[in-house]
Coordinates of C-alpha atoms in Angstrom, one line a residue:
X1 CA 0.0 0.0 0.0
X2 CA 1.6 3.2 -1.1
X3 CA 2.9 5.8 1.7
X4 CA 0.1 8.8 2.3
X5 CA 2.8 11.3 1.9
X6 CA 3.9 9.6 -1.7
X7 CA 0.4 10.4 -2.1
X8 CA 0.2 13.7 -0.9
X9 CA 3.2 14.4 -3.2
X10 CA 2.2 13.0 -6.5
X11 CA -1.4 15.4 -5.7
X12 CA 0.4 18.2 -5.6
X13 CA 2.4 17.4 -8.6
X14 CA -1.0 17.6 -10.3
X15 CA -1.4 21.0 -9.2
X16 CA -0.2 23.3 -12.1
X17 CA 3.1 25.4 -11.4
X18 CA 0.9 28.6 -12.5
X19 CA -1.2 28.2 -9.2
X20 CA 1.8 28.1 -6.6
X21 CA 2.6 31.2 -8.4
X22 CA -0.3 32.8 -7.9
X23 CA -0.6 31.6 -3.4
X24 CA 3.2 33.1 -3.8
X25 CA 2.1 36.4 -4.7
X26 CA -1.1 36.1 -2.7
X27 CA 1.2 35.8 0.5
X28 CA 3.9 38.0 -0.5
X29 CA 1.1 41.3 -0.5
X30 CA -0.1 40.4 2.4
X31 CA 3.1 40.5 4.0
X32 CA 4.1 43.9 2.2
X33 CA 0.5 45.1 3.6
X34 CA 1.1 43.6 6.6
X35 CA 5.0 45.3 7.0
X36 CA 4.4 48.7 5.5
X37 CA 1.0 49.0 6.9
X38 CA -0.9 49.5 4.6
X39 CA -4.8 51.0 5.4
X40 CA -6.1 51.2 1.9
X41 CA -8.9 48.7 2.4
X42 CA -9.5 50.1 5.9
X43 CA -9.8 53.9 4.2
X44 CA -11.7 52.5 1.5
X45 CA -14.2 50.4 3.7
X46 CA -14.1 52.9 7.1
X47 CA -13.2 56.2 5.7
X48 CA -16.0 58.0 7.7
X49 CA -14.4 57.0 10.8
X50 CA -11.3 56.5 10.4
X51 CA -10.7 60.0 9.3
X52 CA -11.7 62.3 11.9
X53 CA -9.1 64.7 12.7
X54 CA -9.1 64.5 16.3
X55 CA -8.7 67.6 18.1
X56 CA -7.9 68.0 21.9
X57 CA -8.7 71.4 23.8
X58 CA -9.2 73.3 27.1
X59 CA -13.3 73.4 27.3
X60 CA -12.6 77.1 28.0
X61 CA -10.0 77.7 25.4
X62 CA -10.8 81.1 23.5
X63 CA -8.1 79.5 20.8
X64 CA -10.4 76.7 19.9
X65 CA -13.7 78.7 20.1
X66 CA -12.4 82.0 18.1
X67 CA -9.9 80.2 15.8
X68 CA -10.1 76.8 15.8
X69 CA -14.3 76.7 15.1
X70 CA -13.6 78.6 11.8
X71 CA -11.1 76.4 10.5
X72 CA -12.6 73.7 8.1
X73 CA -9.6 71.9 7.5
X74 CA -9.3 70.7 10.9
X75 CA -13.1 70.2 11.1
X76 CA -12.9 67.4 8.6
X77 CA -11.2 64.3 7.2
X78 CA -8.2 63.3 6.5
X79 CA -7.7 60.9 3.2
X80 CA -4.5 59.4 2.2
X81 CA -3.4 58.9 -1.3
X82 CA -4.7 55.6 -2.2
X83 CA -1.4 54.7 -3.6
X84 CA 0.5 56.3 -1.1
X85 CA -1.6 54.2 1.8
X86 CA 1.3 54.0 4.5
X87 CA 2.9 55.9 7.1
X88 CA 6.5 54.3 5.2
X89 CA 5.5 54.9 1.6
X90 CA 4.2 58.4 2.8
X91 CA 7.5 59.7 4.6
X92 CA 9.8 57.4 2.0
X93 CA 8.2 59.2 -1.0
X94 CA 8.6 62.9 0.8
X95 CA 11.9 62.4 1.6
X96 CA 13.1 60.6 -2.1
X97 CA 10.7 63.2 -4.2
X98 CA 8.4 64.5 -2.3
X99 CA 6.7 66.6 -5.4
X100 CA 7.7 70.2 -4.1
X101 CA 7.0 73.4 -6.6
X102 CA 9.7 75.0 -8.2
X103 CA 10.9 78.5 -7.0
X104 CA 14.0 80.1 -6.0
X105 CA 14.1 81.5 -2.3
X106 CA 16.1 84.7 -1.6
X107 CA 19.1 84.2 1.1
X108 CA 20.1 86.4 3.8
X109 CA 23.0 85.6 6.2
X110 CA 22.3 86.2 10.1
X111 CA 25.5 86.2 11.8
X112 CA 24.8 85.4 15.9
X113 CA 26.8 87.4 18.7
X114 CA 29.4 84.2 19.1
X115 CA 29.9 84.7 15.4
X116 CA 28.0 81.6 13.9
X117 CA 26.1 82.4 10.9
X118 CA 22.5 81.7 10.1
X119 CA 21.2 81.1 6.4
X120 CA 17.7 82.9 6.1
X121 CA 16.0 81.9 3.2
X122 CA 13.0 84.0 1.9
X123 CA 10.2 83.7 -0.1
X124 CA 8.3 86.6 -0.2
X125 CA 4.2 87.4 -1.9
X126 CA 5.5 89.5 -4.0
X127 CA 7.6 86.6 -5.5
X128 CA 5.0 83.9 -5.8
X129 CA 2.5 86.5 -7.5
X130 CA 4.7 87.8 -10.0
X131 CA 6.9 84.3 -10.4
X132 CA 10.1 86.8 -11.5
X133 CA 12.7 85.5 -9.0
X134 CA 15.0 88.2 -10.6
X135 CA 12.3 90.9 -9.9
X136 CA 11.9 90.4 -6.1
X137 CA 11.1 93.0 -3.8
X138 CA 13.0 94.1 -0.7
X139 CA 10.7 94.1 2.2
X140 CA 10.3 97.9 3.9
X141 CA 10.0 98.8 7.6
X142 CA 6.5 100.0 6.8
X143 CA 5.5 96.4 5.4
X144 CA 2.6 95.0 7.5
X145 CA 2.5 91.8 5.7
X146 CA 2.5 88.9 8.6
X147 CA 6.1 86.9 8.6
X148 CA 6.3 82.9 8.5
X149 CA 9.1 81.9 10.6
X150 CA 9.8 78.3 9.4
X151 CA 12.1 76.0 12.1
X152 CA 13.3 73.2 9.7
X153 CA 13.6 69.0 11.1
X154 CA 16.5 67.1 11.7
X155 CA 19.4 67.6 9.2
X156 CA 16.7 69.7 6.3
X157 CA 17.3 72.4 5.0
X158 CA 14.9 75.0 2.9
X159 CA 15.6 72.8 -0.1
X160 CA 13.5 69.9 1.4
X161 CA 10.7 69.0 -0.5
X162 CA 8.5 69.7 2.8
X163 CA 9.5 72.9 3.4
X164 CA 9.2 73.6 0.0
X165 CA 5.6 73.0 -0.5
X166 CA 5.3 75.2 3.0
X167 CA 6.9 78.0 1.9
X168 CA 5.4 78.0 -1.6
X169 CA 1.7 77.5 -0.4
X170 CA 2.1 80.3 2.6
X171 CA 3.8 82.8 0.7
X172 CA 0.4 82.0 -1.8
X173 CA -1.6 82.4 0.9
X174 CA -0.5 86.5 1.3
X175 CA 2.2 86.0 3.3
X176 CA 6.0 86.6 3.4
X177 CA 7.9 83.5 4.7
X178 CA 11.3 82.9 6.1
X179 CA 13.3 79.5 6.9
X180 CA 15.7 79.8 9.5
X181 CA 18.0 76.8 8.3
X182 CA 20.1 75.1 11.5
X183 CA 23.6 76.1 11.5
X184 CA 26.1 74.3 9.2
X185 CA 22.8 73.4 6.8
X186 CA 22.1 74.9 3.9
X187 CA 25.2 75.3 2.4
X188 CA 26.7 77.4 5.1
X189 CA 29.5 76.8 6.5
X190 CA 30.1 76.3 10.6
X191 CA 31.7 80.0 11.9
X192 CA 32.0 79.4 15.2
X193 CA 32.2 76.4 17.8
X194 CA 28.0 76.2 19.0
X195 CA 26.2 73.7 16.8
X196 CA 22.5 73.6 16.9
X197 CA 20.7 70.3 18.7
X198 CA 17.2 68.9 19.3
X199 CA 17.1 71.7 22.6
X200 CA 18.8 74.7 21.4
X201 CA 16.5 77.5 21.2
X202 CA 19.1 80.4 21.2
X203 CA 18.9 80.7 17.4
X204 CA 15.0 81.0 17.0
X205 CA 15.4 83.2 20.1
X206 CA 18.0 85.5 18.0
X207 CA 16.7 84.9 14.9
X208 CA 13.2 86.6 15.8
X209 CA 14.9 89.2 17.7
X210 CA 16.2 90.0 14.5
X211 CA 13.3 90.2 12.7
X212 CA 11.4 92.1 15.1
X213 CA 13.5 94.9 14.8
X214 CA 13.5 95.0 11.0
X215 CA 10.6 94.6 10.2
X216 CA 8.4 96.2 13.4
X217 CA 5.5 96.6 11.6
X218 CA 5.2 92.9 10.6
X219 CA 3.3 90.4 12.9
X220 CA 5.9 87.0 13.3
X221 CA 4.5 83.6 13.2
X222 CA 6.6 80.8 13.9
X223 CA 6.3 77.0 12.5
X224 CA 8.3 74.0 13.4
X225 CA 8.3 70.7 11.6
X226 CA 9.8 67.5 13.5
X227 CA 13.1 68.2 15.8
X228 CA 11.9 72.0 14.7
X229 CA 8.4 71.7 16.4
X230 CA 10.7 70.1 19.3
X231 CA 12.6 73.7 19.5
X232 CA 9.9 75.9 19.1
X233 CA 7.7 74.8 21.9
X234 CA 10.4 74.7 24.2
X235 CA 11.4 78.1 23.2
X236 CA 7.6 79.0 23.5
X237 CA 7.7 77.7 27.3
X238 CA 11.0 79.2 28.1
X239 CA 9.9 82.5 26.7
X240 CA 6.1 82.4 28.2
X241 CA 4.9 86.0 27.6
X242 CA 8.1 88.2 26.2
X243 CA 8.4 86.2 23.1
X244 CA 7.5 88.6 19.8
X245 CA 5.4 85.7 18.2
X246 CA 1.8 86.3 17.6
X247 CA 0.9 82.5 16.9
X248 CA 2.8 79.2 16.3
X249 CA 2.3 75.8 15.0
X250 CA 4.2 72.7 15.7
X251 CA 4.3 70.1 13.6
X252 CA 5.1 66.3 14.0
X253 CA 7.2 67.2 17.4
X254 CA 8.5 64.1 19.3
X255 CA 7.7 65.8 22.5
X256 CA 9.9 63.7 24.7
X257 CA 13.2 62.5 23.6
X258 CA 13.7 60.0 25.8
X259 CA 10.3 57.9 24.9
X260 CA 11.6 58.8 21.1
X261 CA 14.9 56.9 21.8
X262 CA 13.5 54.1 23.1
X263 CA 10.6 53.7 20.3
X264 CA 12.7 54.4 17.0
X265 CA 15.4 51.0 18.3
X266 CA 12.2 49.5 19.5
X267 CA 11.8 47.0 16.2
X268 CA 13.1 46.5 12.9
X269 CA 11.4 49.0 11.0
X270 CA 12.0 51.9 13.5
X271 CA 15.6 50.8 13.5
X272 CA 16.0 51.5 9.6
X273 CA 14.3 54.8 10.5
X274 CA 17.4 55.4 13.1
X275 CA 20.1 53.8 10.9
X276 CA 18.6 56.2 8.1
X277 CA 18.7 59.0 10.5
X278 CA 22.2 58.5 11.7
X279 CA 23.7 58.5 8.2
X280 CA 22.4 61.6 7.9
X281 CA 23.8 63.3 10.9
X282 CA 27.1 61.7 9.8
X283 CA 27.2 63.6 6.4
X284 CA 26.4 66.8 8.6
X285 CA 29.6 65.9 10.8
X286 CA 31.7 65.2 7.5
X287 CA 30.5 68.5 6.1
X288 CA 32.1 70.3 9.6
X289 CA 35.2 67.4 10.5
X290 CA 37.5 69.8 11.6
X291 CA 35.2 71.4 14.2
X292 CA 34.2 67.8 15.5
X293 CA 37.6 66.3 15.4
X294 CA 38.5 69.6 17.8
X295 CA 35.5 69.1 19.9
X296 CA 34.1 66.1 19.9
X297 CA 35.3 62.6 19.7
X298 CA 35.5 61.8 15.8
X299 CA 36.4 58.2 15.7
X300 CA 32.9 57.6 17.7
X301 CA 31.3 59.6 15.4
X302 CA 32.2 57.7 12.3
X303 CA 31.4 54.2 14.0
X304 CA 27.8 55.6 15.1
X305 CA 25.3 53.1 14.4
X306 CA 22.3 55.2 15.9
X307 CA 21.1 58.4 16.6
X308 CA 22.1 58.0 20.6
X309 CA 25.8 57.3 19.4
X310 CA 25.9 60.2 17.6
X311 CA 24.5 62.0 20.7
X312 CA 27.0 60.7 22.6
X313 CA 30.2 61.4 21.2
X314 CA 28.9 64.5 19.7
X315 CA 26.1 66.3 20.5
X316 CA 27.0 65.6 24.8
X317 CA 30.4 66.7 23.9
X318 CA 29.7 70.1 21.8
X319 CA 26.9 70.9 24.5
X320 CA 28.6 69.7 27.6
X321 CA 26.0 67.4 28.4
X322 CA 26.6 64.8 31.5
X323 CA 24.8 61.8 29.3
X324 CA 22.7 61.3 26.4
X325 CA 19.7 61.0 28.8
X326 CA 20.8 64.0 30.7
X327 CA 20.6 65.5 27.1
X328 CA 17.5 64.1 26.3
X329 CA 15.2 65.3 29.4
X330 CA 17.0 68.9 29.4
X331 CA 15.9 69.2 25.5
X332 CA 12.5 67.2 25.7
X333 CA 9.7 70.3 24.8
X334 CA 6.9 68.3 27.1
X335 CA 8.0 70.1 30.3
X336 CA 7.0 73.2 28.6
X337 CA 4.2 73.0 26.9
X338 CA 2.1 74.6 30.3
X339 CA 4.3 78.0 30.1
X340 CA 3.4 78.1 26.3
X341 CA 1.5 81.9 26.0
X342 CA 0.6 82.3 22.8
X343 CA -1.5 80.6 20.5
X344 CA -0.2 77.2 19.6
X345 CA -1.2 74.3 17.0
X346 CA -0.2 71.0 17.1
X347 CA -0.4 68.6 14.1
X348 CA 0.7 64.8 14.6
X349 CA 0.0 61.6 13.0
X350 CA -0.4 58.6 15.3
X351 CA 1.2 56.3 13.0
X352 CA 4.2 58.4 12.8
X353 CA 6.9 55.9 12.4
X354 CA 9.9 58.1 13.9
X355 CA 7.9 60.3 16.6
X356 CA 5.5 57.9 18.5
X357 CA 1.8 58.7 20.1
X358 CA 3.5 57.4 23.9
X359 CA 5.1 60.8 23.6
X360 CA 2.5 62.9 22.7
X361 CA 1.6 65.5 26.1
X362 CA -2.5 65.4 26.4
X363 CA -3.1 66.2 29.2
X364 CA -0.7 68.9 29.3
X365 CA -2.1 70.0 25.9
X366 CA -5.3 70.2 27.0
X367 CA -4.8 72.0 30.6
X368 CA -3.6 75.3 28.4
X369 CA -5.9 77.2 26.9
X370 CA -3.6 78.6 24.8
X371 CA -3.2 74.9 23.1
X372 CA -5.2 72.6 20.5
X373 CA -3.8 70.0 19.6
X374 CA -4.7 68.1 16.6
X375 CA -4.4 64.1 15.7
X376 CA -4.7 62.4 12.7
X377 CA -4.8 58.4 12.5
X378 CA -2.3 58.2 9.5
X379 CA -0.1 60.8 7.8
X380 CA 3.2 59.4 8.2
X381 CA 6.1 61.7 9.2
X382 CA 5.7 65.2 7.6
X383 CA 4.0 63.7 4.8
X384 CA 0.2 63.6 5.0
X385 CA -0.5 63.6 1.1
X386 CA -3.9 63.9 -0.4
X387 CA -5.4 63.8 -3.8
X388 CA -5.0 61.1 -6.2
X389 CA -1.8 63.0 -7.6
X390 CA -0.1 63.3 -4.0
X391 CA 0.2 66.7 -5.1
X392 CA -0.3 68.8 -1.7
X393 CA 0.2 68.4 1.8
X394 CA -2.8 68.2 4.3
X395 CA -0.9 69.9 7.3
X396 CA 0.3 72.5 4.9
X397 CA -3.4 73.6 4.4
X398 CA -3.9 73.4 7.9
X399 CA -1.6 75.0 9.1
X400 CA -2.1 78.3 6.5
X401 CA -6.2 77.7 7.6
X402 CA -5.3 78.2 11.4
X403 CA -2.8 81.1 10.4
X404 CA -5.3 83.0 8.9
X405 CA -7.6 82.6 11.0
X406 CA -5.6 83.4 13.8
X407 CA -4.0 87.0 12.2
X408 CA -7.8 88.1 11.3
X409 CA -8.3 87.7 14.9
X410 CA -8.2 89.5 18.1
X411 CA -6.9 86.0 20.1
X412 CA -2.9 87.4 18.8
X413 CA -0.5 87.5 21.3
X414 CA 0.8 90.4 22.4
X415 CA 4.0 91.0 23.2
X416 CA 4.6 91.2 27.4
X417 CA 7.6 94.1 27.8
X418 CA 8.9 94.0 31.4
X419 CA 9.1 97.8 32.1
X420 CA 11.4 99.1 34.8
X421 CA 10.7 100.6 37.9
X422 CA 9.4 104.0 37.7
X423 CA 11.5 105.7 40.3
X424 CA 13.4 108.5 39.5
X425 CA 11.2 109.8 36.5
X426 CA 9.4 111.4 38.6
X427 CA 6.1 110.2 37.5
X428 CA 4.0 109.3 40.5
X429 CA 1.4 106.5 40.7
X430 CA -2.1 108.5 40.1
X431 CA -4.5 107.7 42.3
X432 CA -7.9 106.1 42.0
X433 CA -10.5 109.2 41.8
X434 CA -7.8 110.4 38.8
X435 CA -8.6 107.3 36.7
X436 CA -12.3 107.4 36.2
X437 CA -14.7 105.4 35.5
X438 CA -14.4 103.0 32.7
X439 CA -17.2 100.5 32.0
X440 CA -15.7 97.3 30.2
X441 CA -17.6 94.4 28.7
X442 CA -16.2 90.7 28.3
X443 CA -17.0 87.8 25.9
X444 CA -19.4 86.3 28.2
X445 CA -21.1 89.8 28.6
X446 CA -20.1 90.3 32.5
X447 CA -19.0 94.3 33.1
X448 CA -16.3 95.5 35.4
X449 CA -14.9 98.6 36.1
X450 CA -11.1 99.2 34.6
X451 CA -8.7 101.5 35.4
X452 CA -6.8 103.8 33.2
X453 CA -3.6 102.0 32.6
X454 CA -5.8 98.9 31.7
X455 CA -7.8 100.8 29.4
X456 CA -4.4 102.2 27.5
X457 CA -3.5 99.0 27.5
X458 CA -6.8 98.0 25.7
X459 CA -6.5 100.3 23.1
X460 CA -3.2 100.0 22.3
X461 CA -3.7 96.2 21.8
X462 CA -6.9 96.9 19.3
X463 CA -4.6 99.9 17.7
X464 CA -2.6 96.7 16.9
X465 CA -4.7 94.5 15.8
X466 CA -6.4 97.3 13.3
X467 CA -3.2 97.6 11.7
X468 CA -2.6 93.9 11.4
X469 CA -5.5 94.4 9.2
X470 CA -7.9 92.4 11.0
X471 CA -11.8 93.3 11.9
X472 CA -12.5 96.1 13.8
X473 CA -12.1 95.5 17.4
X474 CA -14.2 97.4 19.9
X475 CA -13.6 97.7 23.2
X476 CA -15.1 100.6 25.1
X477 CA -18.3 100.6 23.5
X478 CA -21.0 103.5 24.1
X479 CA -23.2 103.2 27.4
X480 CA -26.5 102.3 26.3
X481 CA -25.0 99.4 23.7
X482 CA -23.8 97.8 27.2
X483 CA -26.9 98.3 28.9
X484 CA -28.7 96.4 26.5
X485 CA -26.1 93.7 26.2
X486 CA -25.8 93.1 30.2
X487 CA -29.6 93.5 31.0
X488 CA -28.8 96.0 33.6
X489 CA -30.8 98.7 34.1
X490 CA -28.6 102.2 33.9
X491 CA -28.7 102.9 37.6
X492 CA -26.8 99.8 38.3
X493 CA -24.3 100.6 35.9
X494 CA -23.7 103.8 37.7
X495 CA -23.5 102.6 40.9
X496 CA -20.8 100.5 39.6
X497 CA -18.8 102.9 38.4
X498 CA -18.7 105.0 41.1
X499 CA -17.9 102.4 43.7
X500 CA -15.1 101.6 42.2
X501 CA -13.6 104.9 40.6
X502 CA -15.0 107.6 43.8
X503 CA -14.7 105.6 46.6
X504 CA -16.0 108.5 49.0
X505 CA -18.9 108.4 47.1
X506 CA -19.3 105.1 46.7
X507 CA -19.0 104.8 50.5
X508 CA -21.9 107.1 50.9
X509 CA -24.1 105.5 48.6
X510 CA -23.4 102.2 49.7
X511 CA -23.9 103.6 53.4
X512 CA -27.2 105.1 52.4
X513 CA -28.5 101.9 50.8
X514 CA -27.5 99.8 53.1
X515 CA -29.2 102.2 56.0
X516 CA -32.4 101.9 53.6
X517 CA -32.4 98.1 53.3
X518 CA -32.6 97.4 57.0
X519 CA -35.8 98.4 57.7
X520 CA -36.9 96.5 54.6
X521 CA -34.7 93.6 56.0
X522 CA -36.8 94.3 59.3
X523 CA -39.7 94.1 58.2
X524 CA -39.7 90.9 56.2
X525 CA -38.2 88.8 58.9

């Protein structure tokens, strides 16, 4: 009796060859699906719900309501490119091609107090309306035309393919735009011995300085992308209320180093990511050898094998860093984000495959008011294409949406200038019955009494804002418009004022009514 496995085997000899083909292929793409992660079928079948931009707020947050609520971009879904149906294939094809526009940017060199030199690469409206790049306009003093400040990732420059489709699609949008490349990138050579790391915040810091003073007329925006977003919010923390920015947007930020170094040597695919990664920071260090080789220890350099080698014998030797971890913690942006002032955005994907989700501060987000933070469920790193032609970039639209919004608003931060002490100027602090009355209304319709100083203040800030060209902002509004807002009848609104800017006659009056309820009081009980 023949063997059942001599059986088995002459069956499937009867199988034709074409057939074991075709199961190879079958279980070849579904292991590509399966390692890429692909969510084309999900898209396709769940697209509904699976595209929800997630957005995460203070319930009180006069960001979200006044900004946020007028943006439809971040209202609605996000769709990948069906071809392009991965977090890998997204951030692969961004960084191999990436589709940007063609334009030419306009460079300006920044040279820093300790002599390093900055590459500032512009793209102004002018440019991107009349497409001459030999016709470009130099921006005046006078200009009012809001600034993009644009904090590049990891080892890009302003001729990645990201920034690219940034600046082109901002400077569309009306606006001038800026990238502030990292030191040593971009062409430029290293003048001094401070590179720029994941923490170092001295160069946005200088850089707007900078700006601000030449070009005062001109609101600043600031938008970091990856290690970028990383530096901006930190700066935004250290900074608090002094910093000159009128809004920001962070985008893919990995939050927390630490967490990032442990997810990007976590599994295989990560660890390509950090190979990938590493190569590129040792090109950067070939670029500047003789700087390294002086500071740093180059032989460890050149054997690096991940991101927290090159942090080790570089990065904690340039910046005097105990350890990489000791690094990592001092440079993480999460331990800032509740000091962050001004209007902030956050964009991340939560299939990110180099700046993981565990990283990602909500709570912390949503305890500011001046934060939203938005999530999508794909989108790669940096990438988020839509459209059938992968064409555009769906935290590019975003982001230009919430800008907007944000400079046609009266929800701008304003500028906090500690003033000294008055002493010796001989200008003495007025006193109350000097100040008057001033009767100020708030959102939720509540009126209070203000003093002068706070009603300066007031109008300087709508002054401001009208010539930012936004709407019309009115604060001291006439006295019967409040009494019909508030529901309060006109003696109250007297009473008011004089209690709190004549206090001797608000003391009488408040005697006299008080001496007029008892009896009332008396009589009832």
């Amino acid at each position: 009796m023949p063997s059942p496995y001599a059986l088995l085997f002459e069956a499937l000899w009867l199988i034709p060859i074409r057939h074991y083909l075709y199961a190879l292929i079958l279980i070849w793409t579904a292991f590509f699906y399966k390692f890429v992660e692909f969510h084309f079928l999900g898209d396709a079948v769940l697209q509904y719900f699976r595209g929800r931009v997630n957005l995460i707020y203070n319930p009180d947050s006069p960001i979200y309501h006044g900004v946020v609520s007028r943006c439809r971009t971040l209202h609605s879904r996000y769709v990948a490119t069906p071809w392009l149906a991965s977090p890998h294939l997204q951030t692969c094809f961004l960084n191999f091609h990436g589709l940007p526009p063609v334009f030419t940017y306009t460079r300006k060199l920044f040279r820093a107090s300790d002599g390093g030199t900055i590459a500032l690469d512009w793209l102004t409206n002018s440019h991107v309306v009349d497409g001459d790049p030999h016709n470009q306009k130099e921006i005046s003093k006078e200009d009012t035309t809001p600034i993009a400040v644009v904090i590049p990732g990891l080892t890009s420059d302003s001729s990645s393919a990201y920034l690219k489709h940034l600046a082109y699609n901002t400077a569309k949008s009306g606006w001038n735009v800026v990238i502030s490349n990292h030191r040593g990138l971009g062409g430029v050579s290293v003048t001094s011995d401070c590179f720029y790391n994941a923490g170092w915040t001295e160069d946005v810091r200088v850089v707007l300085d900078h700006l601000q003073h030449e070009f005062p007329m001109a609101p600043l925006f600031a938008i970091g992308t990856s290690i970028g977003a990383n530096i901006l919010v930190k700066y935004l923390g250290e900074e608090g209320e002094k910093t000159p920015l009128r809004g920001a947007v962070a985008i893919c930020s990995p939050w927390d180093l630490l967490i990032g170094d442990r997810f990007i040597s976590r599994k295989f695919k990560q660890r390509l990511y950090d190979r990938a990664l590493t190569i590129g920071l040792q090109g950067y260090a070939q670029l500047h050898e003789p700087q390294y080789t002086r500071l740093a220890n180059w032989e460890g350099i050149k054997k690096s094998r991940s991101i927290r080698d090159f942090d080790n014998h570089a990065t904690c030797h340039v910046g005097k860093f105990e350890t990489v971890d000791t690094f990592y913690r001092k440079s993480s942006s999460t331990q800032y984000v509740g000091n962050v002032a001004v209007p902030l955005l956050c964009i991340s994907a939560l299939d990110d495959p180099l700046c993981t989700k565990e990283a990602i501060p909500w709570e912390e987000c949503r305890a500011n008011k001046n934060i939203v933070l938005a999530t999508t469920n794909h989108g790669g790193h940096l990438a988020f294409f839509e459209g059938l032609t992968a064409s555009s970039l769906w935290w590019v639209r975003a982001t230009n949406e919430f800008l907007g919004a944000l400079s046609c608003s009266r929800y701008m931060h304003i500028q906090k200038i500690q003033e000294s002490g008055s002493s010796g100027s001989g200008k003495q602090d007025e006193t109350s019955i000097n100040q008057g009355p001033y009767l100020n209304i708030a959102e939720d319709g509540l009126v209070a009494a203000a003093n002068l100083e706070e009603n300066t203040t007031r109008s300087k800030e709508a002054t401001q804002v009208l010539n930012q060209r936004g709407p019309k902002v009115k604060d001291k509004r006439s006295f019967n418009v409040l009494c019909r807002q508030t529901k309060r009848s006109i003696w109250l609104l007297g009473y008011i004022g004089m209690v709190t800017g004549f206090p001797l006659v608000g003391m009488l009056m408040n005697y006299l009514f008080r001496k007029k309820q008892r009896p009332i009081t008396a009589s009832k009980s």
